Amino acid sequence: MSYRVLITEPIVESVIQKLEEHFKVEVGERGQFYDEASLLEVIGDFDALLPMLSSPVTDKVLNAGNRLKVVANHAVGYNNVDIEAAQQAGIKVANTPGVLSESSADCAMALLLATARKIVEAQDFLYEGKFDGWDPLSFLGMELNGKTMGIFGMGRIGKAVARRAKGFGISILYHNRNRVEKELEQELDAEYIPKLETLAERADILSLNCPLTDETHHAIDAEMLKRMPSHALLINTARGPVVDEEALAEALHNGEIGGAGLDVFEEEPEVHPRLLTAPNCVLTPHIASATHETRKAIGMLAANAIIGVLDGTPDEQIPNLVHV
Ligand code: GLV
């Protein structure tokens, strides 16, 4: 009997082909499996699931998957998968660490540059035919050289952001569950800040690069936003719910902070309506890992975990299994 794999929506074709060399593969339609009920309907037929971060792989789904052996999330973040329920059901979970750090860090810098230098606003102005010659007083933004970036979450992506920021003449502070190795702090000239509150107070730019957990949910709330300097920029390429979006919209409209560059939102694909009208805000539709190279690498890493588990490879030899 050939194993059956469900990929919840179309992904890079060569990844699908790779899985098809080994298994019987079904690919859902875009949007088809964004809710629990749709997954519950079919999950009993599959040995492996390759979901997007937009598919809720809940305990109900996992328990209904009576032949399910592995869930390989097409993302590094796996807050959409109930890890404890998977463990209890003996289902292995994989994610895609490493391969998207550089593209995600590029996106964080793109949002920072766009926000600090009002690139989108300036482009709109030009497209609207308003450019009437060089203006000494228009579109004045924040100079990055000499500023301080606070990085919340110094994992792979946080480090990649720090390396880039350093190249722009930005000093690095960071807050993380654990302090990173001395060598890395030295390489990045990074200062460890034990309290998130202090990071918020000292940073001209606050970059969120942490996973979404119970601890980080709404870590950036109204109180934390008030601690940020009024010129400070918030960059979020992590997960929307790390920020209380209502409070952020309020802070932007009231001028409590200087601007925000956001790639992720609390209720994706919804975007808080007051963010859409907020000043100095650059918003992108969760594209941090969207490069040809990275999306292929994400798919291959997820596919390899499925191949490994279904072929009976020992866990230690599957580098991207999530262990809790
Ligand atoms: C994208 O958001 C990811 O977690 O890979």
Short mmCIF file of C-alpha atoms and ligand atoms in Angstrom, two decimals, residues 53 73-79 96 100 104 157 237-239 263-264 268 286-289 295 298, ligand 1:
data_model
loop_
_atom_site.label_atom_id
_atom_site.label_comp_id
_atom_site.label_asym_id
_atom_site.label_seq_id
_atom_site.Cartn_x
_atom_site.Cartn_y
_atom_site.Cartn_z
CA LEU A 53 0.59 28.13 8.47
CA ASN A 73 4.40 22.44 8.45
CA HIS A 74 5.30 24.59 5.45
CA ALA A 75 6.76 27.26 7.79
CA VAL A 76 9.26 27.71 10.55
CA GLY A 77 6.57 28.93 12.96
CA TYR A 78 4.25 26.11 14.04
CA ASN A 79 1.76 27.89 16.28
CA THR A 96 11.38 24.46 8.31
CA LEU A 100 14.08 31.23 5.53
CA SER A 104 12.85 36.97 6.32
CA ILE A 157 16.06 35.26 11.97
CA THR A 237 7.88 39.91 10.57
CA ALA A 238 7.18 37.35 13.33
CA ARG A 239 3.50 36.68 14.06
CA ASP A 263 4.19 41.73 7.40
CA VAL A 264 1.94 39.80 9.79
CA GLU A 268 -4.86 37.05 8.88
CA HIS A 286 2.91 37.92 5.02
CA ILE A 287 5.61 37.71 2.35
CA ALA A 288 8.78 37.53 4.47
CA SER A 289 9.85 34.14 3.10
CA ARG A 295 9.91 28.79 -0.92
CA ILE A 298 10.88 25.34 2.66
C1 GLV B 1 6.41 32.11 8.06
O1 GLV B 1 5.78 32.95 8.62
C2 GLV B 1 7.01 31.00 8.71
O2 GLV B 1 6.79 30.79 9.92
O3 GLV B 1 7.73 30.24 8.04
#
